[in-house]
Amino acid sequence: MAIVFDLDGTLLDTLTDLAASANYALRYCGMPEHSTDDVRRFVGNGVRMLMARAVPNGESNPRFEEAFSVFRQHYMQHCLDTTRPYPGIMEALAQLKEKGMTLAIVSNKMQAATEELRQHFFSQYIDVAIGESAGIRRKPAPDTVNEALRRLGISHNEAIYVGDSDVDIATARAAMMPCASVLWGFRDRQFLLDHGATRLLASPEEILLLV
């Protein structure tokens, strides 16, 4: 059996570093900055969409591509500044491995950053991490989940998806997998329920109840 995890807002609290890189790029381009709470609402659909929501007039802004490029460069250099696993995550992963679970990460974060974070924090527990790259559709398309399961040699009916957002709920539905939604991430309980959440996890320890 396998558990496929979202990354940002599920395993890792990445919000401060994402906000710092977004605001660095906005400052560089002479654009207004955003609060951390603003950035919390912007994340979930990949870093390009994050910046499209942060930049005035989005992708139609003539300096959007410049701002996006500056963001990517800054984030790759600073994605480990303050990012940490949520309390209890490492202990839960260790217990899942002890139970013989196979674990994977799927993310709308850039593949290079996704893999760097997997190696830095989770290399002893998680073998596969699929992020955004050319030729594979971002969540909520099921492509990243399908690729993770293919690499693990696990079928969809042997897997559970764990995430923190409406995008994750839609991804699990598209991949025909059950979904558990966490309450310590970037979206609150009512938002998740309004977007179709059917199982809520109040703490990382409750992940163990899935198996």
mmCIF file with all atom_site columns, C-alpha atoms in Angstrom:
data_model
loop_
_atom_site.group_PDB
_atom_site.id
_atom_site.type_symbol
_atom_site.label_atom_id
_atom_site.label_alt_id
_atom_site.label_comp_id
_atom_site.label_asym_id
_atom_site.label_entity_id
_atom_site.label_seq_id
_atom_site.pdbx_PDB_ins_code
_atom_site.Cartn_x
_atom_site.Cartn_y
_atom_site.Cartn_z
_atom_site.occupancy
_atom_site.B_iso_or_equiv
_atom_site.pdbx_formal_charge
_atom_site.auth_seq_id
_atom_site.auth_comp_id
_atom_site.auth_asym_id
_atom_site.auth_atom_id
_atom_site.pdbx_PDB_model_num
ATOM 1   C CA . MET A 1 1   ? 0.000   0.000  0.000   1.00 0.00 ? 1   MET A CA 1
ATOM 2   C CA . ALA A 1 2   ? 1.141   3.547  -0.747  1.00 0.00 ? 2   ALA A CA 1
ATOM 3   C CA . ILE A 1 3   ? 0.464   7.054  0.492   1.00 0.00 ? 3   ILE A CA 1
ATOM 4   C CA . VAL A 1 4   ? 0.961   9.880  -2.006  1.00 0.00 ? 4   VAL A CA 1
ATOM 5   C CA . PHE A 1 5   ? 1.573   13.205 -0.263  1.00 0.00 ? 5   PHE A CA 1
ATOM 6   C CA . ASP A 1 6   ? 1.247   16.754 -1.436  1.00 0.00 ? 6   ASP A CA 1
ATOM 7   C CA . LEU A 1 7   ? 4.309   18.747 -0.335  1.00 0.00 ? 7   LEU A CA 1
ATOM 8   C CA . ASP A 1 8   ? 3.603   22.421 0.453   1.00 0.00 ? 8   ASP A CA 1
ATOM 9   C CA . GLY A 1 9   ? 1.129   22.749 3.294   1.00 0.00 ? 9   GLY A CA 1
ATOM 10  C CA . THR A 1 10  ? 1.040   18.997 3.902   1.00 0.00 ? 10  THR A CA 1
ATOM 11  C CA . LEU A 1 11  ? 4.554   17.790 4.710   1.00 0.00 ? 11  LEU A CA 1
ATOM 12  C CA . LEU A 1 12  ? 6.399   21.113 4.723   1.00 0.00 ? 12  LEU A CA 1
ATOM 13  C CA . ASP A 1 13  ? 5.576   24.622 5.900   1.00 0.00 ? 13  ASP A CA 1
ATOM 14  C CA . THR A 1 14  ? 7.034   26.469 2.898   1.00 0.00 ? 14  THR A CA 1
ATOM 15  C CA . LEU A 1 15  ? 4.943   29.610 3.104   1.00 0.00 ? 15  LEU A CA 1
ATOM 16  C CA . THR A 1 16  ? 7.542   32.022 4.508   1.00 0.00 ? 16  THR A CA 1
ATOM 17  C CA . ASP A 1 17  ? 10.119  31.132 1.852   1.00 0.00 ? 17  ASP A CA 1
ATOM 18  C CA . LEU A 1 18  ? 7.554   31.318 -0.967  1.00 0.00 ? 18  LEU A CA 1
ATOM 19  C CA . ALA A 1 19  ? 6.392   34.728 0.240   1.00 0.00 ? 19  ALA A CA 1
ATOM 20  C CA . ALA A 1 20  ? 9.960   35.980 0.582   1.00 0.00 ? 20  ALA A CA 1
ATOM 21  C CA . SER A 1 21  ? 10.856  34.946 -2.968  1.00 0.00 ? 21  SER A CA 1
ATOM 22  C CA . ALA A 1 22  ? 7.630   36.338 -4.413  1.00 0.00 ? 22  ALA A CA 1
ATOM 23  C CA . ASN A 1 23  ? 8.164   39.674 -2.696  1.00 0.00 ? 23  ASN A CA 1
ATOM 24  C CA . TYR A 1 24  ? 11.825  39.778 -3.717  1.00 0.00 ? 24  TYR A CA 1
ATOM 25  C CA . ALA A 1 25  ? 10.759  39.412 -7.354  1.00 0.00 ? 25  ALA A CA 1
ATOM 26  C CA . LEU A 1 26  ? 8.030   42.014 -6.968  1.00 0.00 ? 26  LEU A CA 1
ATOM 27  C CA . ARG A 1 27  ? 10.467  44.495 -5.394  1.00 0.00 ? 27  ARG A CA 1
ATOM 28  C CA . TYR A 1 28  ? 12.985  43.820 -8.143  1.00 0.00 ? 28  TYR A CA 1
ATOM 29  C CA . CYS A 1 29  ? 10.372  44.734 -10.744 1.00 0.00 ? 29  CYS A CA 1
ATOM 30  C CA . GLY A 1 30  ? 9.015   47.741 -8.833  1.00 0.00 ? 30  GLY A CA 1
ATOM 31  C CA . MET A 1 31  ? 5.684   46.100 -8.050  1.00 0.00 ? 31  MET A CA 1
ATOM 32  C CA . PRO A 1 32  ? 3.693   46.166 -4.800  1.00 0.00 ? 32  PRO A CA 1
ATOM 33  C CA . GLU A 1 33  ? 4.434   43.385 -2.331  1.00 0.00 ? 33  GLU A CA 1
ATOM 34  C CA . HIS A 1 34  ? 1.953   41.045 -0.625  1.00 0.00 ? 34  HIS A CA 1
ATOM 35  C CA . SER A 1 35  ? 1.404   39.831 2.911   1.00 0.00 ? 35  SER A CA 1
ATOM 36  C CA . THR A 1 36  ? 2.118   36.240 3.865   1.00 0.00 ? 36  THR A CA 1
ATOM 37  C CA . ASP A 1 37  ? -1.633  35.660 4.138   1.00 0.00 ? 37  ASP A CA 1
ATOM 38  C CA . ASP A 1 38  ? -2.048  36.890 0.554   1.00 0.00 ? 38  ASP A CA 1
ATOM 39  C CA . VAL A 1 39  ? 0.589   34.439 -0.626  1.00 0.00 ? 39  VAL A CA 1
ATOM 40  C CA . ARG A 1 40  ? -1.139  31.655 1.330   1.00 0.00 ? 40  ARG A CA 1
ATOM 41  C CA . ARG A 1 41  ? -4.183  32.213 -0.873  1.00 0.00 ? 41  ARG A CA 1
ATOM 42  C CA . PHE A 1 42  ? -2.067  32.359 -4.042  1.00 0.00 ? 42  PHE A CA 1
ATOM 43  C CA . VAL A 1 43  ? -0.385  28.949 -3.668  1.00 0.00 ? 43  VAL A CA 1
ATOM 44  C CA . GLY A 1 44  ? -1.695  25.579 -4.792  1.00 0.00 ? 44  GLY A CA 1
ATOM 45  C CA . ASN A 1 45  ? -1.623  25.719 -8.579  1.00 0.00 ? 45  ASN A CA 1
ATOM 46  C CA . GLY A 1 46  ? 2.118   25.933 -9.173  1.00 0.00 ? 46  GLY A CA 1
ATOM 47  C CA . VAL A 1 47  ? 4.604   28.777 -8.923  1.00 0.00 ? 47  VAL A CA 1
ATOM 48  C CA . ARG A 1 48  ? 3.664   30.345 -12.245 1.00 0.00 ? 48  ARG A CA 1
ATOM 49  C CA . MET A 1 49  ? 0.087   30.744 -11.055 1.00 0.00 ? 49  MET A CA 1
ATOM 50  C CA . LEU A 1 50  ? 1.371   32.016 -7.707  1.00 0.00 ? 50  LEU A CA 1
ATOM 51  C CA . MET A 1 51  ? 3.184   34.811 -9.513  1.00 0.00 ? 51  MET A CA 1
ATOM 52  C CA . ALA A 1 52  ? 0.290   35.412 -11.904 1.00 0.00 ? 52  ALA A CA 1
ATOM 53  C CA . ARG A 1 53  ? -1.826  36.120 -8.832  1.00 0.00 ? 53  ARG A CA 1
ATOM 54  C CA . ALA A 1 54  ? 0.887   38.252 -7.204  1.00 0.00 ? 54  ALA A CA 1
ATOM 55  C CA . VAL A 1 55  ? 1.826   40.428 -10.197 1.00 0.00 ? 55  VAL A CA 1
ATOM 56  C CA . PRO A 1 56  ? -0.570  43.283 -11.054 1.00 0.00 ? 56  PRO A CA 1
ATOM 57  C CA . ASN A 1 57  ? -2.645  42.211 -14.085 1.00 0.00 ? 57  ASN A CA 1
ATOM 58  C CA . GLY A 1 58  ? -1.026  38.784 -13.963 1.00 0.00 ? 58  GLY A CA 1
ATOM 59  C CA . GLU A 1 59  ? 0.499   37.350 -17.108 1.00 0.00 ? 59  GLU A CA 1
ATOM 60  C CA . SER A 1 60  ? -0.688  40.309 -19.174 1.00 0.00 ? 60  SER A CA 1
ATOM 61  C CA . ASN A 1 61  ? 1.748   42.539 -17.281 1.00 0.00 ? 61  ASN A CA 1
ATOM 62  C CA . PRO A 1 62  ? 4.662   43.279 -19.647 1.00 0.00 ? 62  PRO A CA 1
ATOM 63  C CA . ARG A 1 63  ? 7.163   42.468 -16.870 1.00 0.00 ? 63  ARG A CA 1
ATOM 64  C CA . PHE A 1 64  ? 5.483   39.248 -15.752 1.00 0.00 ? 64  PHE A CA 1
ATOM 65  C CA . GLU A 1 65  ? 8.044   36.896 -17.316 1.00 0.00 ? 65  GLU A CA 1
ATOM 66  C CA . GLU A 1 66  ? 10.874  38.887 -15.758 1.00 0.00 ? 66  GLU A CA 1
ATOM 67  C CA . ALA A 1 67  ? 9.233   38.739 -12.330 1.00 0.00 ? 67  ALA A CA 1
ATOM 68  C CA . PHE A 1 68  ? 8.578   35.022 -12.697 1.00 0.00 ? 68  PHE A CA 1
ATOM 69  C CA . SER A 1 69  ? 12.179  34.345 -13.705 1.00 0.00 ? 69  SER A CA 1
ATOM 70  C CA . VAL A 1 70  ? 13.528  36.349 -10.748 1.00 0.00 ? 70  VAL A CA 1
ATOM 71  C CA . PHE A 1 71  ? 11.191  34.458 -8.419  1.00 0.00 ? 71  PHE A CA 1
ATOM 72  C CA . ARG A 1 72  ? 12.379  31.067 -9.693  1.00 0.00 ? 72  ARG A CA 1
ATOM 73  C CA . GLN A 1 73  ? 16.051  31.980 -9.352  1.00 0.00 ? 73  GLN A CA 1
ATOM 74  C CA . HIS A 1 74  ? 15.585  33.413 -5.859  1.00 0.00 ? 74  HIS A CA 1
ATOM 75  C CA . TYR A 1 75  ? 13.467  30.506 -4.640  1.00 0.00 ? 75  TYR A CA 1
ATOM 76  C CA . MET A 1 76  ? 15.954  27.881 -5.801  1.00 0.00 ? 76  MET A CA 1
ATOM 77  C CA . GLN A 1 77  ? 18.617  29.661 -3.741  1.00 0.00 ? 77  GLN A CA 1
ATOM 78  C CA . HIS A 1 78  ? 16.421  30.231 -0.671  1.00 0.00 ? 78  HIS A CA 1
ATOM 79  C CA . CYS A 1 79  ? 13.897  27.368 -0.542  1.00 0.00 ? 79  CYS A CA 1
ATOM 80  C CA . LEU A 1 80  ? 15.560  26.021 2.610   1.00 0.00 ? 80  LEU A CA 1
ATOM 81  C CA . ASP A 1 81  ? 15.869  29.292 4.532   1.00 0.00 ? 81  ASP A CA 1
ATOM 82  C CA . THR A 1 82  ? 12.905  28.748 6.865   1.00 0.00 ? 82  THR A CA 1
ATOM 83  C CA . THR A 1 83  ? 11.080  25.751 5.378   1.00 0.00 ? 83  THR A CA 1
ATOM 84  C CA . ARG A 1 84  ? 10.579  22.930 7.881   1.00 0.00 ? 84  ARG A CA 1
ATOM 85  C CA . PRO A 1 85  ? 8.418   19.818 8.256   1.00 0.00 ? 85  PRO A CA 1
ATOM 86  C CA . TYR A 1 86  ? 5.283   20.432 10.268  1.00 0.00 ? 86  TYR A CA 1
ATOM 87  C CA . PRO A 1 87  ? 5.544   19.198 13.876  1.00 0.00 ? 87  PRO A CA 1
ATOM 88  C CA . GLY A 1 88  ? 4.893   15.464 14.005  1.00 0.00 ? 88  GLY A CA 1
ATOM 89  C CA . ILE A 1 89  ? 5.473   14.815 10.293  1.00 0.00 ? 89  ILE A CA 1
ATOM 90  C CA . MET A 1 90  ? 8.888   13.151 10.626  1.00 0.00 ? 90  MET A CA 1
ATOM 91  C CA . GLU A 1 91  ? 7.646   10.875 13.390  1.00 0.00 ? 91  GLU A CA 1
ATOM 92  C CA . ALA A 1 92  ? 4.590   9.910  11.333  1.00 0.00 ? 92  ALA A CA 1
ATOM 93  C CA . LEU A 1 93  ? 6.698   9.127  8.261   1.00 0.00 ? 93  LEU A CA 1
ATOM 94  C CA . ALA A 1 94  ? 9.045   6.979  10.330  1.00 0.00 ? 94  ALA A CA 1
ATOM 95  C CA . GLN A 1 95  ? 6.131   4.969  11.687  1.00 0.00 ? 95  GLN A CA 1
ATOM 96  C CA . LEU A 1 96  ? 4.599   4.571  8.237   1.00 0.00 ? 96  LEU A CA 1
ATOM 97  C CA . LYS A 1 97  ? 7.883   3.145  6.941   1.00 0.00 ? 97  LYS A CA 1
ATOM 98  C CA . GLU A 1 98  ? 8.024   0.784  9.904   1.00 0.00 ? 98  GLU A CA 1
ATOM 99  C CA . LYS A 1 99  ? 4.580   -0.450 8.881   1.00 0.00 ? 99  LYS A CA 1
ATOM 100 C CA . GLY A 1 100 ? 5.904   -1.191 5.383   1.00 0.00 ? 100 GLY A CA 1
ATOM 101 C CA . MET A 1 101 ? 4.153   1.678  3.615   1.00 0.00 ? 101 MET A CA 1
ATOM 102 C CA . THR A 1 102 ? 5.469   2.998  0.313   1.00 0.00 ? 102 THR A CA 1
ATOM 103 C CA . LEU A 1 103 ? 5.541   6.811  0.218   1.00 0.00 ? 103 LEU A CA 1
ATOM 104 C CA . ALA A 1 104 ? 5.689   9.397  -2.559  1.00 0.00 ? 104 ALA A CA 1
ATOM 105 C CA . ILE A 1 105 ? 5.425   13.158 -3.064  1.00 0.00 ? 105 ILE A CA 1
ATOM 106 C CA . VAL A 1 106 ? 3.525   14.914 -5.851  1.00 0.00 ? 106 VAL A CA 1
ATOM 107 C CA . SER A 1 107 ? 3.705   18.701 -6.104  1.00 0.00 ? 107 SER A CA 1
ATOM 108 C CA . ASN A 1 108 ? 2.996   21.630 -8.387  1.00 0.00 ? 108 ASN A CA 1
ATOM 109 C CA . LYS A 1 109 ? 6.346   23.026 -7.264  1.00 0.00 ? 109 LYS A CA 1
ATOM 110 C CA . MET A 1 110 ? 9.196   23.031 -9.772  1.00 0.00 ? 110 MET A CA 1
ATOM 111 C CA . GLN A 1 111 ? 10.736  19.565 -10.132 1.00 0.00 ? 111 GLN A CA 1
ATOM 112 C CA . ALA A 1 112 ? 14.208  20.746 -9.113  1.00 0.00 ? 112 ALA A CA 1
ATOM 113 C CA . ALA A 1 113 ? 12.910  22.312 -5.893  1.00 0.00 ? 113 ALA A CA 1
ATOM 114 C CA . THR A 1 114 ? 10.627  19.346 -5.176  1.00 0.00 ? 114 THR A CA 1
ATOM 115 C CA . GLU A 1 115 ? 13.511  16.909 -5.461  1.00 0.00 ? 115 GLU A CA 1
ATOM 116 C CA . GLU A 1 116 ? 15.873  19.116 -3.452  1.00 0.00 ? 116 GLU A CA 1
ATOM 117 C CA . LEU A 1 117 ? 13.360  19.272 -0.599  1.00 0.00 ? 117 LEU A CA 1
ATOM 118 C CA . ARG A 1 118 ? 12.753  15.510 -0.742  1.00 0.00 ? 118 ARG A CA 1
ATOM 119 C CA . GLN A 1 119 ? 16.458  14.800 -0.530  1.00 0.00 ? 119 GLN A CA 1
ATOM 120 C CA . HIS A 1 120 ? 17.049  17.333 2.226   1.00 0.00 ? 120 HIS A CA 1
ATOM 121 C CA . PHE A 1 121 ? 14.204  16.330 4.522   1.00 0.00 ? 121 PHE A CA 1
ATOM 122 C CA . PHE A 1 122 ? 12.758  12.972 3.506   1.00 0.00 ? 122 PHE A CA 1
ATOM 123 C CA . SER A 1 123 ? 15.361  10.857 1.694   1.00 0.00 ? 123 SER A CA 1
ATOM 124 C CA . GLN A 1 124 ? 15.230  8.130  4.353   1.00 0.00 ? 124 GLN A CA 1
ATOM 125 C CA . TYR A 1 125 ? 11.444  7.784  4.018   1.00 0.00 ? 125 TYR A CA 1
ATOM 126 C CA . ILE A 1 126 ? 10.328  8.877  0.537   1.00 0.00 ? 126 ILE A CA 1
ATOM 127 C CA . ASP A 1 127 ? 11.895  7.528  -2.658  1.00 0.00 ? 127 ASP A CA 1
ATOM 128 C CA . VAL A 1 128 ? 9.822   9.265  -5.348  1.00 0.00 ? 128 VAL A CA 1
ATOM 129 C CA . ALA A 1 129 ? 8.997   12.961 -5.765  1.00 0.00 ? 129 ALA A CA 1
ATOM 130 C CA . ILE A 1 130 ? 7.253   14.291 -8.863  1.00 0.00 ? 130 ILE A CA 1
ATOM 131 C CA . GLY A 1 131 ? 7.053   18.056 -9.427  1.00 0.00 ? 131 GLY A CA 1
ATOM 132 C CA . GLU A 1 132 ? 6.253   20.415 -12.262 1.00 0.00 ? 132 GLU A CA 1
ATOM 133 C CA . SER A 1 133 ? 8.216   19.761 -15.452 1.00 0.00 ? 133 SER A CA 1
ATOM 134 C CA . ALA A 1 134 ? 7.754   19.845 -19.214 1.00 0.00 ? 134 ALA A CA 1
ATOM 135 C CA . GLY A 1 135 ? 5.527   17.134 -20.605 1.00 0.00 ? 135 GLY A CA 1
ATOM 136 C CA . ILE A 1 136 ? 3.532   16.408 -17.454 1.00 0.00 ? 136 ILE A CA 1
ATOM 137 C CA . ARG A 1 137 ? 0.380   18.271 -16.512 1.00 0.00 ? 137 ARG A CA 1
ATOM 138 C CA . ARG A 1 138 ? 0.135   19.956 -13.138 1.00 0.00 ? 138 ARG A CA 1
ATOM 139 C CA . LYS A 1 139 ? -2.379  18.979 -10.515 1.00 0.00 ? 139 LYS A CA 1
ATOM 140 C CA . PRO A 1 140 ? -5.396  18.745 -10.514 1.00 0.00 ? 140 PRO A CA 1
ATOM 141 C CA . ALA A 1 141 ? -4.640  16.622 -13.577 1.00 0.00 ? 141 ALA A CA 1
ATOM 142 C CA . PRO A 1 142 ? -3.728  13.117 -12.364 1.00 0.00 ? 142 PRO A CA 1
ATOM 143 C CA . ASP A 1 143 ? -0.455  12.936 -14.309 1.00 0.00 ? 143 ASP A CA 1
ATOM 144 C CA . THR A 1 144 ? 1.952   13.503 -11.410 1.00 0.00 ? 144 THR A CA 1
ATOM 145 C CA . VAL A 1 145 ? 0.116   10.943 -9.288  1.00 0.00 ? 145 VAL A CA 1
ATOM 146 C CA . ASN A 1 146 ? 0.075   8.448  -12.147 1.00 0.00 ? 146 ASN A CA 1
ATOM 147 C CA . GLU A 1 147 ? 3.820   8.879  -12.661 1.00 0.00 ? 147 GLU A CA 1
ATOM 148 C CA . ALA A 1 148 ? 4.576   8.490  -8.954  1.00 0.00 ? 148 ALA A CA 1
ATOM 149 C CA . LEU A 1 149 ? 2.550   5.272  -8.747  1.00 0.00 ? 149 LEU A CA 1
ATOM 150 C CA . ARG A 1 150 ? 4.148   3.960  -11.930 1.00 0.00 ? 150 ARG A CA 1
ATOM 151 C CA . ARG A 1 151 ? 7.613   4.451  -10.446 1.00 0.00 ? 151 ARG A CA 1
ATOM 152 C CA . LEU A 1 152 ? 6.529   2.793  -7.214  1.00 0.00 ? 152 LEU A CA 1
ATOM 153 C CA . GLY A 1 153 ? 4.896   -0.133 -8.996  1.00 0.00 ? 153 GLY A CA 1
ATOM 154 C CA . ILE A 1 154 ? 1.658   0.487  -7.099  1.00 0.00 ? 154 ILE A CA 1
ATOM 155 C CA . SER A 1 155 ? -1.885  0.547  -8.520  1.00 0.00 ? 155 SER A CA 1
ATOM 156 C CA . HIS A 1 156 ? -4.412  3.282  -7.750  1.00 0.00 ? 156 HIS A CA 1
ATOM 157 C CA . ASN A 1 157 ? -6.601  0.956  -5.700  1.00 0.00 ? 157 ASN A CA 1
ATOM 158 C CA . GLU A 1 158 ? -3.674  0.356  -3.341  1.00 0.00 ? 158 GLU A CA 1
ATOM 159 C CA . ALA A 1 159 ? -2.993  4.051  -2.683  1.00 0.00 ? 159 ALA A CA 1
ATOM 160 C CA . ILE A 1 160 ? -4.316  6.979  -0.639  1.00 0.00 ? 160 ILE A CA 1
ATOM 161 C CA . TYR A 1 161 ? -3.755  10.665 -1.374  1.00 0.00 ? 161 TYR A CA 1
ATOM 162 C CA . VAL A 1 162 ? -3.034  13.169 1.421   1.00 0.00 ? 162 VAL A CA 1
ATOM 163 C CA . GLY A 1 163 ? -3.131  16.920 0.780   1.00 0.00 ? 163 GLY A CA 1
ATOM 164 C CA . ASP A 1 164 ? -4.187  20.277 2.174   1.00 0.00 ? 164 ASP A CA 1
ATOM 165 C CA . SER A 1 165 ? -6.126  22.018 -0.593  1.00 0.00 ? 165 SER A CA 1
ATOM 166 C CA . ASP A 1 166 ? -9.012  21.977 -3.033  1.00 0.00 ? 166 ASP A CA 1
ATOM 167 C CA . VAL A 1 167 ? -6.466  21.211 -5.758  1.00 0.00 ? 167 VAL A CA 1
ATOM 168 C CA . ASP A 1 168 ? -5.495  18.052 -3.879  1.00 0.00 ? 168 ASP A CA 1
ATOM 169 C CA . ILE A 1 169 ? -9.102  16.960 -3.499  1.00 0.00 ? 169 ILE A CA 1
ATOM 170 C CA . ALA A 1 170 ? -9.622  17.410 -7.238  1.00 0.00 ? 170 ALA A CA 1
ATOM 171 C CA . THR A 1 171 ? -6.360  15.609 -8.015  1.00 0.00 ? 171 THR A CA 1
ATOM 172 C CA . ALA A 1 172 ? -7.313  12.582 -5.948  1.00 0.00 ? 172 ALA A CA 1
ATOM 173 C CA . ARG A 1 173 ? -10.715 12.511 -7.618  1.00 0.00 ? 173 ARG A CA 1
ATOM 174 C CA . ALA A 1 174 ? -9.101  12.661 -11.077 1.00 0.00 ? 174 ALA A CA 1
ATOM 175 C CA . ALA A 1 175 ? -6.715  9.856  -10.101 1.00 0.00 ? 175 ALA A CA 1
ATOM 176 C CA . MET A 1 176 ? -9.617  7.798  -8.709  1.00 0.00 ? 176 MET A CA 1
ATOM 177 C CA . MET A 1 177 ? -8.084  7.613  -5.237  1.00 0.00 ? 177 MET A CA 1
ATOM 178 C CA . PRO A 1 178 ? -9.448  8.308  -1.753  1.00 0.00 ? 178 PRO A CA 1
ATOM 179 C CA . CYS A 1 179 ? -8.282  11.615 -0.300  1.00 0.00 ? 179 CYS A CA 1
ATOM 180 C CA . ALA A 1 180 ? -7.545  12.685 3.257   1.00 0.00 ? 180 ALA A CA 1
ATOM 181 C CA . SER A 1 181 ? -7.327  16.460 3.795   1.00 0.00 ? 181 SER A CA 1
ATOM 182 C CA . VAL A 1 182 ? -5.057  17.883 6.498   1.00 0.00 ? 182 VAL A CA 1
ATOM 183 C CA . LEU A 1 183 ? -6.077  20.772 8.739   1.00 0.00 ? 183 LEU A CA 1
ATOM 184 C CA . TRP A 1 184 ? -2.588  22.130 9.536   1.00 0.00 ? 184 TRP A CA 1
ATOM 185 C CA . GLY A 1 185 ? -1.868  23.409 6.014   1.00 0.00 ? 185 GLY A CA 1
ATOM 186 C CA . PHE A 1 186 ? -2.768  26.393 3.853   1.00 0.00 ? 186 PHE A CA 1
ATOM 187 C CA . ARG A 1 187 ? -6.587  25.949 3.816   1.00 0.00 ? 187 ARG A CA 1
ATOM 188 C CA . ASP A 1 188 ? -9.038  25.825 6.711   1.00 0.00 ? 188 ASP A CA 1
ATOM 189 C CA . ARG A 1 189 ? -11.671 23.241 7.608   1.00 0.00 ? 189 ARG A CA 1
ATOM 190 C CA . GLN A 1 190 ? -14.663 25.038 6.112   1.00 0.00 ? 190 GLN A CA 1
ATOM 191 C CA . PHE A 1 191 ? -12.842 25.744 2.850   1.00 0.00 ? 191 PHE A CA 1
ATOM 192 C CA . LEU A 1 192 ? -11.941 22.067 2.516   1.00 0.00 ? 192 LEU A CA 1
ATOM 193 C CA . LEU A 1 193 ? -15.473 20.922 3.309   1.00 0.00 ? 193 LEU A CA 1
ATOM 194 C CA . ASP A 1 194 ? -16.882 23.416 0.813   1.00 0.00 ? 194 ASP A CA 1
ATOM 195 C CA . HIS A 1 195 ? -14.608 21.900 -1.841  1.00 0.00 ? 195 HIS A CA 1
ATOM 196 C CA . GLY A 1 196 ? -15.614 18.313 -1.238  1.00 0.00 ? 196 GLY A CA 1
ATOM 197 C CA . ALA A 1 197 ? -13.349 17.020 1.527   1.00 0.00 ? 197 ALA A CA 1
ATOM 198 C CA . THR A 1 198 ? -14.642 13.732 2.910   1.00 0.00 ? 198 THR A CA 1
ATOM 199 C CA . ARG A 1 199 ? -11.958 12.900 5.478   1.00 0.00 ? 199 ARG A CA 1
ATOM 200 C CA . LEU A 1 200 ? -10.133 15.427 7.622   1.00 0.00 ? 200 LEU A CA 1
ATOM 201 C CA . LEU A 1 201 ? -6.914  14.870 9.578   1.00 0.00 ? 201 LEU A CA 1
ATOM 202 C CA . ALA A 1 202 ? -6.344  17.111 12.586  1.00 0.00 ? 202 ALA A CA 1
ATOM 203 C CA . SER A 1 203 ? -2.727  16.077 13.236  1.00 0.00 ? 203 SER A CA 1
ATOM 204 C CA . PRO A 1 204 ? 0.068   14.138 11.531  1.00 0.00 ? 204 PRO A CA 1
ATOM 205 C CA . GLU A 1 205 ? -0.493  11.293 13.985  1.00 0.00 ? 205 GLU A CA 1
ATOM 206 C CA . GLU A 1 206 ? -3.881  10.716 12.358  1.00 0.00 ? 206 GLU A CA 1
ATOM 207 C CA . ILE A 1 207 ? -2.174  9.796  9.084   1.00 0.00 ? 207 ILE A CA 1
ATOM 208 C CA . LEU A 1 208 ? -1.362  6.499  10.759  1.00 0.00 ? 208 LEU A CA 1
ATOM 209 C CA . LEU A 1 209 ? -5.087  5.790  11.068  1.00 0.00 ? 209 LEU A CA 1
ATOM 210 C CA . LEU A 1 210 ? -5.292  5.609  7.275   1.00 0.00 ? 210 LEU A CA 1
ATOM 211 C CA . VAL A 1 211 ? -3.455  2.273  7.369   1.00 0.00 ? 211 VAL A CA 1
#
